PDB file of C-alpha atoms in Angstrom:
ATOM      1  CA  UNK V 154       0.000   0.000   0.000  1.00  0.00           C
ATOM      2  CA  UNK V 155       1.181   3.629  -0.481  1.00  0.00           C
ATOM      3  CA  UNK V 156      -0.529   6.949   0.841  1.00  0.00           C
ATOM      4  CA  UNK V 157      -0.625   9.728  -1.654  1.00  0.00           C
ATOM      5  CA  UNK V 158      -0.307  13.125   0.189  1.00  0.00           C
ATOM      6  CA  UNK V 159      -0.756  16.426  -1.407  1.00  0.00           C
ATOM      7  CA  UNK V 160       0.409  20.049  -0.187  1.00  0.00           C
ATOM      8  CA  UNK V 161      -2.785  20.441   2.167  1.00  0.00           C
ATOM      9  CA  UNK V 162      -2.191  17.657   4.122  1.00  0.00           C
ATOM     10  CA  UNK V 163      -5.085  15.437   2.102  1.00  0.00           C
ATOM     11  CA  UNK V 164      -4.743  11.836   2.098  1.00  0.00           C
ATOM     12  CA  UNK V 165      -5.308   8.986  -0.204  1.00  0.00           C
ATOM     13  CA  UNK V 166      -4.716   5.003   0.186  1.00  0.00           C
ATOM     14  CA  UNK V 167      -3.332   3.591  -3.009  1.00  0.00           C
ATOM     15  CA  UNK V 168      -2.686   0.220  -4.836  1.00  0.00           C
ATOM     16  CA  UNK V 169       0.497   0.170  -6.466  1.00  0.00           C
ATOM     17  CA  UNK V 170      -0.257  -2.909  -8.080  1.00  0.00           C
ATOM     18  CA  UNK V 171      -0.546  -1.946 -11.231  1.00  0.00           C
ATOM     19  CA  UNK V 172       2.141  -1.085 -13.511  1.00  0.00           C
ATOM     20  CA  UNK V 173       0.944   2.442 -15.053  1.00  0.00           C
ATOM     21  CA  UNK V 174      -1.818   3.642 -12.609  1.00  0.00           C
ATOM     22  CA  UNK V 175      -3.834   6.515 -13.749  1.00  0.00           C
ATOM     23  CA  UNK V 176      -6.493   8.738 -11.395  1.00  0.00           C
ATOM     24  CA  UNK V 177      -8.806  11.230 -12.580  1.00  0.00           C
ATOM     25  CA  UNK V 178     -10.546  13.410  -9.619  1.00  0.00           C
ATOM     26  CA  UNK V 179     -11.081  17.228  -8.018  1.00  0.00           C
ATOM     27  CA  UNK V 180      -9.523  16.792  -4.298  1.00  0.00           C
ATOM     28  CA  UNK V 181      -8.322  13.616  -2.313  1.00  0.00           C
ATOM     29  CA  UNK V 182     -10.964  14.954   0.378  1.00  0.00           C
ATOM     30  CA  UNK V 183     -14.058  14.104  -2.117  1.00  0.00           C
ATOM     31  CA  UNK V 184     -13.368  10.537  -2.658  1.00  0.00           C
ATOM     32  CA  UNK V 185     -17.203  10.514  -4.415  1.00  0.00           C
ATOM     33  CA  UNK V 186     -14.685  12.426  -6.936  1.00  0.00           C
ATOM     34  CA  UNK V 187     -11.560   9.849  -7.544  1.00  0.00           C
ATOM     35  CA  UNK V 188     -11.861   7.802 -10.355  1.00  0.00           C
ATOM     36  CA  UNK V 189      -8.688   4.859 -11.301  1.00  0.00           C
ATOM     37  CA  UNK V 190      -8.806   4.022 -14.596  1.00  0.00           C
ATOM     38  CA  UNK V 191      -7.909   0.336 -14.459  1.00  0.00           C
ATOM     39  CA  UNK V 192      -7.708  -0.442 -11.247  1.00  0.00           C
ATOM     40  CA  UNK V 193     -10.672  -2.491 -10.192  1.00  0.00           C
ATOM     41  CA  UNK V 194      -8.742  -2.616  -6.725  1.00  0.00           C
ATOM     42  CA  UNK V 195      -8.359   1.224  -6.081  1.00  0.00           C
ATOM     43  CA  UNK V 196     -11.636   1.711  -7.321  1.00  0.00           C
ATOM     44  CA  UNK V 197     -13.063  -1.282  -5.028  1.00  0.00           C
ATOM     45  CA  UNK V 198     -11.612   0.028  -1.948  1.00  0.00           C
ATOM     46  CA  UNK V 199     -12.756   4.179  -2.606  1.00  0.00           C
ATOM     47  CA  UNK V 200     -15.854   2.926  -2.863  1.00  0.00           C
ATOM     48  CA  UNK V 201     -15.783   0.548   0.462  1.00  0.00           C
ATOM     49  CA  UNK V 202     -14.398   3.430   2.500  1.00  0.00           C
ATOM     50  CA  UNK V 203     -16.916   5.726   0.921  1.00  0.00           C
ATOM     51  CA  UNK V 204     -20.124   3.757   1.516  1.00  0.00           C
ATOM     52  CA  UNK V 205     -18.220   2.662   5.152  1.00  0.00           C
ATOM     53  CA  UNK V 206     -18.076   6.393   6.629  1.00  0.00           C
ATOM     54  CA  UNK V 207     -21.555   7.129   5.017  1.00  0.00           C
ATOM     55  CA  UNK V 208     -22.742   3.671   7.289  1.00  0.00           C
ATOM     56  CA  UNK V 209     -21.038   4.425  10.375  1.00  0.00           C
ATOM     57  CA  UNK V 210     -21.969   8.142  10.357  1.00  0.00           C
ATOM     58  CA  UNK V 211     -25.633   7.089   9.369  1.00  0.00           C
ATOM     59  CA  UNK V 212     -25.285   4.185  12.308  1.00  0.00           C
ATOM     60  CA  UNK V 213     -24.074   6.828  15.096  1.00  0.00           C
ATOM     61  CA  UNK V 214     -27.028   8.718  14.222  1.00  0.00           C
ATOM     62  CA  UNK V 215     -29.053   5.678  15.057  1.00  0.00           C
ATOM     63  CA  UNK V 216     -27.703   4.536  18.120  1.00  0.00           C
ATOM     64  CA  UNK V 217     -27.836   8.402  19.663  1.00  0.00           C
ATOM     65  CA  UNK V 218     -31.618   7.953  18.901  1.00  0.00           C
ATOM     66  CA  UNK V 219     -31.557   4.435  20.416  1.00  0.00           C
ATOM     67  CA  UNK V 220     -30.098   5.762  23.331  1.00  0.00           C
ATOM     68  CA  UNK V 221     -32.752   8.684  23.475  1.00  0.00           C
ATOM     69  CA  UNK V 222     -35.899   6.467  22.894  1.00  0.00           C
ATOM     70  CA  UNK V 223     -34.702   3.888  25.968  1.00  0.00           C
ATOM     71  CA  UNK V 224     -36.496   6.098  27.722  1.00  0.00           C
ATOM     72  CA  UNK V 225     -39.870   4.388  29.188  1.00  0.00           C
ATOM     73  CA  UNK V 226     -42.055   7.528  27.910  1.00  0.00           C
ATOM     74  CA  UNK V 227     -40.903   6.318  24.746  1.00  0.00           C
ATOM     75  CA  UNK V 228     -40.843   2.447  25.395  1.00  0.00           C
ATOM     76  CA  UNK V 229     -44.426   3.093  26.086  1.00  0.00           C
ATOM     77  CA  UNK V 230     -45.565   5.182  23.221  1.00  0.00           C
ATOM     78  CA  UNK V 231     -43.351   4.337  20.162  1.00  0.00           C
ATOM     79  CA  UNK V 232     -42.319   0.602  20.264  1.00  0.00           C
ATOM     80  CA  UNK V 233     -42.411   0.090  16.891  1.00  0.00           C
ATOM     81  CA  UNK V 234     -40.295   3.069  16.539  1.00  0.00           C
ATOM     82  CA  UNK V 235     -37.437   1.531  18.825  1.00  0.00           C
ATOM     83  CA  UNK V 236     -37.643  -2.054  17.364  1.00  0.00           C
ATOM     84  CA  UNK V 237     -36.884  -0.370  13.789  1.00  0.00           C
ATOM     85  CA  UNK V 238     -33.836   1.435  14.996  1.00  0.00           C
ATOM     86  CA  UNK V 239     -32.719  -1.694  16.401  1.00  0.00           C
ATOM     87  CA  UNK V 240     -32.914  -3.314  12.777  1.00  0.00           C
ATOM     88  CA  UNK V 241     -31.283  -0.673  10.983  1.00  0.00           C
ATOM     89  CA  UNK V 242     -28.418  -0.626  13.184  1.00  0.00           C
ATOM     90  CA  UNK V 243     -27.978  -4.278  12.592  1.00  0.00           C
ATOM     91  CA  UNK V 244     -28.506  -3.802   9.042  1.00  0.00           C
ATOM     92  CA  UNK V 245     -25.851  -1.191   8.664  1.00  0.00           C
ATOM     93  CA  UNK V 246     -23.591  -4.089  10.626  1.00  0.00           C
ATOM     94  CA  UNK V 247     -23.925  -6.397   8.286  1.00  0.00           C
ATOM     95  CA  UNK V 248     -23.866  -4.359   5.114  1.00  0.00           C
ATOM     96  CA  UNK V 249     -20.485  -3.111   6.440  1.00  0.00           C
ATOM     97  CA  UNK V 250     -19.367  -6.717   6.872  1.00  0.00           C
ATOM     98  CA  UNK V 251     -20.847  -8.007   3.451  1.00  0.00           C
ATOM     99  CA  UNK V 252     -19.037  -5.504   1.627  1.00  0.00           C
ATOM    100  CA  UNK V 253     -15.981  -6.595   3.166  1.00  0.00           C
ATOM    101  CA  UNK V 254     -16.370 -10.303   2.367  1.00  0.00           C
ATOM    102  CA  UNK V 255     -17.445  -9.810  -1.187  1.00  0.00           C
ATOM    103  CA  UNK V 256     -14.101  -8.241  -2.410  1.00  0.00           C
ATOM    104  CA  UNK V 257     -12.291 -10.986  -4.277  1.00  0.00           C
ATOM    105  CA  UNK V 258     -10.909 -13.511  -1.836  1.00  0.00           C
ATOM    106  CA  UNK V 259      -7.674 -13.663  -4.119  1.00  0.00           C
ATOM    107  CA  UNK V 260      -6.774 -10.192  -3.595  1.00  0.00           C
ATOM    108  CA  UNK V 261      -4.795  -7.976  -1.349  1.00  0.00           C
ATOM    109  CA  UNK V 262      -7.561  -5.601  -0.801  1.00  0.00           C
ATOM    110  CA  UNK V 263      -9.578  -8.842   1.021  1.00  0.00           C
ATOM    111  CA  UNK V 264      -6.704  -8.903   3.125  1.00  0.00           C
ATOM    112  CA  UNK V 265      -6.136  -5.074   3.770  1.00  0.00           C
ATOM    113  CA  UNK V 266     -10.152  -3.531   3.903  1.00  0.00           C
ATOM    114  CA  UNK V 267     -11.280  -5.534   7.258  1.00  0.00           C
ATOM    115  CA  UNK V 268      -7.133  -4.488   8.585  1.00  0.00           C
ATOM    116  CA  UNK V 269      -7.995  -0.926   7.562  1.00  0.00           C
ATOM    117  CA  UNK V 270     -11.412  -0.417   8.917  1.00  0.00           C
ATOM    118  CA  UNK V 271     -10.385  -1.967  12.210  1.00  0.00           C
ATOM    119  CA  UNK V 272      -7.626   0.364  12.311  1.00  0.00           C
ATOM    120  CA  UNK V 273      -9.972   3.520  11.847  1.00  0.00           C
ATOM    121  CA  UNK V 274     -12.950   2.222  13.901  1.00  0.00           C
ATOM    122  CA  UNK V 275     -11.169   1.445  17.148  1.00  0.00           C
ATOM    123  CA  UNK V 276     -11.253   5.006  17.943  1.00  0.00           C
ATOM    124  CA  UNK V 277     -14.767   5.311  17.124  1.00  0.00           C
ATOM    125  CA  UNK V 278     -15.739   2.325  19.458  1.00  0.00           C
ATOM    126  CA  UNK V 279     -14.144   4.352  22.283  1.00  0.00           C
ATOM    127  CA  UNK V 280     -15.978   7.781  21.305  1.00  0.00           C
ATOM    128  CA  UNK V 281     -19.166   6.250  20.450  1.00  0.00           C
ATOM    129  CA  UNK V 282     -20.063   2.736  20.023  1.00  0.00           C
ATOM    130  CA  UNK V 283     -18.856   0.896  23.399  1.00  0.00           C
ATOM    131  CA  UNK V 284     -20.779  -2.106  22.357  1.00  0.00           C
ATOM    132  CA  UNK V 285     -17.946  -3.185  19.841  1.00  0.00           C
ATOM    133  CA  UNK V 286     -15.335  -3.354  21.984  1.00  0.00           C
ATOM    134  CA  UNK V 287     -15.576  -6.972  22.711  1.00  0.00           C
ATOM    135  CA  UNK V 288     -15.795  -7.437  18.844  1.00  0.00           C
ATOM    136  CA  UNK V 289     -12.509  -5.020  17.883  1.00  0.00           C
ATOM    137  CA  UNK V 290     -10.265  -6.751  20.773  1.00  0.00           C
ATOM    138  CA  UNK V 291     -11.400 -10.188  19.308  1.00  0.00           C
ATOM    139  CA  UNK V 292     -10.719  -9.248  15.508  1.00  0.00           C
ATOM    140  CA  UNK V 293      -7.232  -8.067  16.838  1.00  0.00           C
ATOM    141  CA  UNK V 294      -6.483 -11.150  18.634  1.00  0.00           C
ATOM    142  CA  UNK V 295      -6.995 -13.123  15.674  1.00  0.00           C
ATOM    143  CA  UNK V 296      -4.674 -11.372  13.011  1.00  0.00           C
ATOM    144  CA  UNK V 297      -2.030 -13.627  12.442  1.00  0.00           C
ATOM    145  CA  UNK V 298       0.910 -11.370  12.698  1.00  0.00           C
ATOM    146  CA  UNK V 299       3.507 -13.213  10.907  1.00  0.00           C
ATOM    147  CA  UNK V 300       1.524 -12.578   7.407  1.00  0.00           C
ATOM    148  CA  UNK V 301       3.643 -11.153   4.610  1.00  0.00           C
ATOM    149  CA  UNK V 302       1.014  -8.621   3.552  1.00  0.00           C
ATOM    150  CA  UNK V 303       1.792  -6.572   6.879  1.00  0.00           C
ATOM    151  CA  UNK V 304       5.277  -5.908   5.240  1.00  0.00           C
ATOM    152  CA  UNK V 305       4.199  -3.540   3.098  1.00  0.00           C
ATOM    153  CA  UNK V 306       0.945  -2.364   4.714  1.00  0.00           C
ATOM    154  CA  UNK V 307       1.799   0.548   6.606  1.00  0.00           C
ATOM    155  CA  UNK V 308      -0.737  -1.280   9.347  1.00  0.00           C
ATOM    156  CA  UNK V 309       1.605  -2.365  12.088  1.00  0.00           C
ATOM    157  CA  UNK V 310       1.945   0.473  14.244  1.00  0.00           C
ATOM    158  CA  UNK V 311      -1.244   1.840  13.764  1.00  0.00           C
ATOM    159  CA  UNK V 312      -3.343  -1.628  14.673  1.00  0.00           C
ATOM    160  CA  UNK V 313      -0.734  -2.160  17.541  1.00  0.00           C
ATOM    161  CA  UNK V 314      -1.129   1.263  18.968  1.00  0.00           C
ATOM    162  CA  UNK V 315      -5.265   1.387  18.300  1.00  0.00           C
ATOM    163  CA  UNK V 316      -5.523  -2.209  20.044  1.00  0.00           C
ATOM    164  CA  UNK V 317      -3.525  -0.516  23.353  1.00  0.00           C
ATOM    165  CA  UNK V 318      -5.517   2.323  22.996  1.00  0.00           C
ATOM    166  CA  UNK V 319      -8.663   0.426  22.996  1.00  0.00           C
ATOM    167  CA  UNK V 320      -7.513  -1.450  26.136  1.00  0.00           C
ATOM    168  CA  UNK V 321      -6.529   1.344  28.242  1.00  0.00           C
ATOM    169  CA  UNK V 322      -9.414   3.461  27.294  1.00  0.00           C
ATOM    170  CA  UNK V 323     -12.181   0.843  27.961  1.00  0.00           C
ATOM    171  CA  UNK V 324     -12.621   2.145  31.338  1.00  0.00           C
ATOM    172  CA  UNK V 325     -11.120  -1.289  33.273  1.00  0.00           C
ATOM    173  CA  UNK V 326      -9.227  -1.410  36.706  1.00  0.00           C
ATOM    174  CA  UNK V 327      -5.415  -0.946  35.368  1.00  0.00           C
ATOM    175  CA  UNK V 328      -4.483  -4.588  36.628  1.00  0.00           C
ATOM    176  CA  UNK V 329      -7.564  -5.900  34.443  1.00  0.00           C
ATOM    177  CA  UNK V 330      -6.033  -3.731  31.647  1.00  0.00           C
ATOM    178  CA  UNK V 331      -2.435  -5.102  32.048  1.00  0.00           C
ATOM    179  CA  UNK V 332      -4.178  -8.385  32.259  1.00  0.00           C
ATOM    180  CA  UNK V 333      -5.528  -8.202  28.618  1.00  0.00           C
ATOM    181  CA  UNK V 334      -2.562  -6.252  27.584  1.00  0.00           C
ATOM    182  CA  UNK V 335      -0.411  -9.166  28.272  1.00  0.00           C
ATOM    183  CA  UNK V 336      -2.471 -11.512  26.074  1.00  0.00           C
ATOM    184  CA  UNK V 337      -1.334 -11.101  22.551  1.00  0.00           C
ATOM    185  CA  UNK V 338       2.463  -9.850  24.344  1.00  0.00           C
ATOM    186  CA  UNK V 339       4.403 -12.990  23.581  1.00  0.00           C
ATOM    187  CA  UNK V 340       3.101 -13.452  19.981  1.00  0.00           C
ATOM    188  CA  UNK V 341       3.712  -9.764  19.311  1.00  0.00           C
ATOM    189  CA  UNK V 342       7.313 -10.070  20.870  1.00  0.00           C
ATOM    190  CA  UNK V 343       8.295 -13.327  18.318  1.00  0.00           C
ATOM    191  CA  UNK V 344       6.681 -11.514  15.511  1.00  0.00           C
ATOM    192  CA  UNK V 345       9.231  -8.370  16.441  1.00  0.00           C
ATOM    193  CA  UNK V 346      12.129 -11.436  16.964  1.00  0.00           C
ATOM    194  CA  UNK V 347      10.919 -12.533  13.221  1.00  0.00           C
ATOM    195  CA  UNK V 348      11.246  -8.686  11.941  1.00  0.00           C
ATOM    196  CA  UNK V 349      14.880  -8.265  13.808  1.00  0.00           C
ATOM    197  CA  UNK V 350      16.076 -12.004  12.096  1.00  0.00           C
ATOM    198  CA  UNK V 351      14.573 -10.646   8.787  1.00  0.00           C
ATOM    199  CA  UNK V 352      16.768  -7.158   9.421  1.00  0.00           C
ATOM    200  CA  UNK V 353      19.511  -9.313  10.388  1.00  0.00           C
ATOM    201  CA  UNK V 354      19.467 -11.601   7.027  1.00  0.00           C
ATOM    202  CA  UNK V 355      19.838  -8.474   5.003  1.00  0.00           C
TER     203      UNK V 355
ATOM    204  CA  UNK H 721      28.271 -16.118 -11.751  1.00  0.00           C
ATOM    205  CA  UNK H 722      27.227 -15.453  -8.188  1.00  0.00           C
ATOM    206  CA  UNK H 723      28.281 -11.578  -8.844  1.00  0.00           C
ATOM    207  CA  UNK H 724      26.389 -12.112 -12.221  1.00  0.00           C
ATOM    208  CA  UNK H 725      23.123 -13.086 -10.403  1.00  0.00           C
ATOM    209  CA  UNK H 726      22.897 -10.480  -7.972  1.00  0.00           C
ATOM    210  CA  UNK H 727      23.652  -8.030 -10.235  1.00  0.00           C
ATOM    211  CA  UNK H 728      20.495  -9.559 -12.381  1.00  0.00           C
ATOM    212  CA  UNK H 729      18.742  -9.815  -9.236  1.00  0.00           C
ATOM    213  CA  UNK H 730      19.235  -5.819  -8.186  1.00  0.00           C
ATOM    214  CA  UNK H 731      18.599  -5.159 -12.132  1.00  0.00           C
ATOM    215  CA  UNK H 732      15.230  -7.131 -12.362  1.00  0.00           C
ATOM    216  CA  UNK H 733      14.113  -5.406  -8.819  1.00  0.00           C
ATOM    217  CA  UNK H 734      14.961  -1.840 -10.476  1.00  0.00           C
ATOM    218  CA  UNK H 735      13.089  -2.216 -13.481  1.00  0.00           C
ATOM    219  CA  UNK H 736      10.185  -3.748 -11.558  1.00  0.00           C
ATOM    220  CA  UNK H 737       9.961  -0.982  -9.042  1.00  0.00           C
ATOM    221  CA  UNK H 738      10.190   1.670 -12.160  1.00  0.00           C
ATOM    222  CA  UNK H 739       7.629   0.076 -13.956  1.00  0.00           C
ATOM    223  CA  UNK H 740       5.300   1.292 -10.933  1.00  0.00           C
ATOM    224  CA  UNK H 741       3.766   4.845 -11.405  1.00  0.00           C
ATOM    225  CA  UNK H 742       1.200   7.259 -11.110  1.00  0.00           C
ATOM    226  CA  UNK H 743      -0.190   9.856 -13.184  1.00  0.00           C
ATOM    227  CA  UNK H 744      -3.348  11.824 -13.018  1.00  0.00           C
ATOM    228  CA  UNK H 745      -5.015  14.785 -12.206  1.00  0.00           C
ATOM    229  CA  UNK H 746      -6.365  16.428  -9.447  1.00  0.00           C
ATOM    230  CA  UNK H 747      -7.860  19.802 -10.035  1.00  0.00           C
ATOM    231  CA  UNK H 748      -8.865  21.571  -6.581  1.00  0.00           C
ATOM    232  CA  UNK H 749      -4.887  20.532  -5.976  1.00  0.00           C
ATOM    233  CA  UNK H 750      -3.524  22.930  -8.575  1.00  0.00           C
ATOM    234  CA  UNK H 751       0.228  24.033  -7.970  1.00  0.00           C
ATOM    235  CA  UNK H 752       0.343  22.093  -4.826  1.00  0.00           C
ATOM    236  CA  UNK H 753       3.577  19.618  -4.040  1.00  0.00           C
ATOM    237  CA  UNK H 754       2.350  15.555  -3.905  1.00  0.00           C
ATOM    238  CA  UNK H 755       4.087  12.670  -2.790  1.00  0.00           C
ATOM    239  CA  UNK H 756       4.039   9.119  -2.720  1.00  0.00           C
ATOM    240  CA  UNK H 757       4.761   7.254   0.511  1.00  0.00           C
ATOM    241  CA  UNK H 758       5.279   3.302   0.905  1.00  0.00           C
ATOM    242  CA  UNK H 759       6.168   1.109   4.068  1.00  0.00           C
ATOM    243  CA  UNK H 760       8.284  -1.451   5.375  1.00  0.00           C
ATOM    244  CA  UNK H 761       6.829  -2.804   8.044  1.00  0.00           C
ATOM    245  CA  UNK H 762       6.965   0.344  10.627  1.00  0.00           C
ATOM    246  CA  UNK H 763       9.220   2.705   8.369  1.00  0.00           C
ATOM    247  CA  UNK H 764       7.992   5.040   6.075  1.00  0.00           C
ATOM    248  CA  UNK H 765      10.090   5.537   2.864  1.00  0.00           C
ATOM    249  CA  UNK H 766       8.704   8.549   0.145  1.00  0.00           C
ATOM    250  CA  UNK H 767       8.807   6.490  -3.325  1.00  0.00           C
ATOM    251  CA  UNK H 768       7.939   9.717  -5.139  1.00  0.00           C
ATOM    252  CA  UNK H 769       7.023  13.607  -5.467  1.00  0.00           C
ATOM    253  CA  UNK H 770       6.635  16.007  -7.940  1.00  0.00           C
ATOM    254  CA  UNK H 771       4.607  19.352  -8.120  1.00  0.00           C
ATOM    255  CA  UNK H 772       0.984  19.430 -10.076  1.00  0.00           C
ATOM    256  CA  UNK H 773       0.830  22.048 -12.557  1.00  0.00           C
ATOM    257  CA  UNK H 774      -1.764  24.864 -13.091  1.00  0.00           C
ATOM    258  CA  UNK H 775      -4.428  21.867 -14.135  1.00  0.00           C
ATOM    259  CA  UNK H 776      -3.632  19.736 -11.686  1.00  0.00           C
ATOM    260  CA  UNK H 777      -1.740  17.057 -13.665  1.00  0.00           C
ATOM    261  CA  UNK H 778       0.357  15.104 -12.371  1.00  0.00           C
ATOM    262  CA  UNK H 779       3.536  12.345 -13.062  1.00  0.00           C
ATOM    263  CA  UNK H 780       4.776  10.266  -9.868  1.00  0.00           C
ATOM    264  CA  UNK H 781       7.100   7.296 -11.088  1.00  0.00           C
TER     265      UNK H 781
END
């Protein structure tokens, strides 16, 4: 992966996959605006990360009204109300995660998306959607580590650093947070023995 | 020969990572400086940058 970075601090993630990759757009801020003319992968992923923030933005809305309508004046008078809220937050859930399993299971961009959009949703479970927690520290325990796509992700530091941010942020006793801290410790420390041997080698 | 091979070796990787580019344009970035930033695990090396001109096109190789 590469990040292309213009003058005003604007961001893009970026492919390099193809040989000669071409991209036609106004500003890296609209993404609605970046086309990639052959790149089925670029253009996959703009459009996951697009129609991810509109979900997550539309799903925030949701749960503030979720919260709001736990109330019993409205338990009593708008039931059907809070049971449809309910199933559109689900539904935004599993949209997210269907878009994620239908890229093509052959390419680097099934690998990266669900790395990616853990990386920039485990602030946003802290901020505003507690519930996932559980669900973000399990995804992270299960990334095997040692996979030669991380080399050239640019994901490391940012998934290792979200995942300890998560942790001491969840709002635990410290020893409880030193307690889950020390879970994925020893695999992380042979991965970093793996990445000194593969240093040394060169 | 072993002098021979990794000279074929560093060769091959050059033309390979050359063959790798981007060209475009961006408008609303007009005149602006852009660069191209890969990884290595946790380091950060810049691949590429160039300036876009008054249209916004740009060449990063």
């Amino acid at each position: 992966m590469t990040i292309l970075k213009t003058q005003d601090n604007s961001t893009a993630i970026l492919v390099l996959g193809e040989e000669k990759l071409s991209l036609k757009g106004t500003h890296l801020k609209q993404p609605d605006s970046l086309i990639f003319k052959n790149s089925t992968e670029n253009n996959s992923f703009v459009k996951i990360a697009k129609n991810t923030s509109l979900n997550n933005n539309a799903s925030s809305a949701w749960r503030y009204l979720d919260k709001l309508y736990s109330a019993p004046y409205f338990k009593e008078h708008s039931p059907k109300v809070i049971s449809s809220i309910k199933k559109e937050i689900q539904s935004i859930a599993v949209r997210n995660a269907t878009a994620l399993q239908n890229l093509p299971k052959d390419s680097y961009m099934h690998w990266y998306a669900p790395m990616q959009t853990l990386v920039s949703q485990m602030p946003n479970t802290i901020r505003n959607d507690r519930e996932r927690l559980p669900k973000d520290i399990a995804q992270f325990r299960a990334i095997d580590f040692t996979n030669a796509n991380f080399k050239t992700s640019g994901l490391l530091q940012e998934l290792i650093e979200g995942h300890y941010f998560l942790l001491e942020n969840m709002g635990q006793p410290l020893d409880s947070v030193y307690a889950q801290m020390n879970i994925r410790q020893p695999l992380l420390i042979n991965f970093h023995h793996h990445l000194l041997s593969i240093k040394f080698l060169i | 020969m072993k002098k021979l091979l990794v000279a074929l070796i560093t060769l091959s990787t050059a033309l390979a990572a050359n063959a790798q580019s981007l060209k475009g344009q961006l408008k609303n970035h007009a005149g602006q400086t852009i660069s191209l930033t890969g990884f290595q695990y946790y380091n950060t090396n810049i691949l590429a940058n160039s300036t876009l001109d008054s249209l916004g096109f740009f060449s990063l190789s």
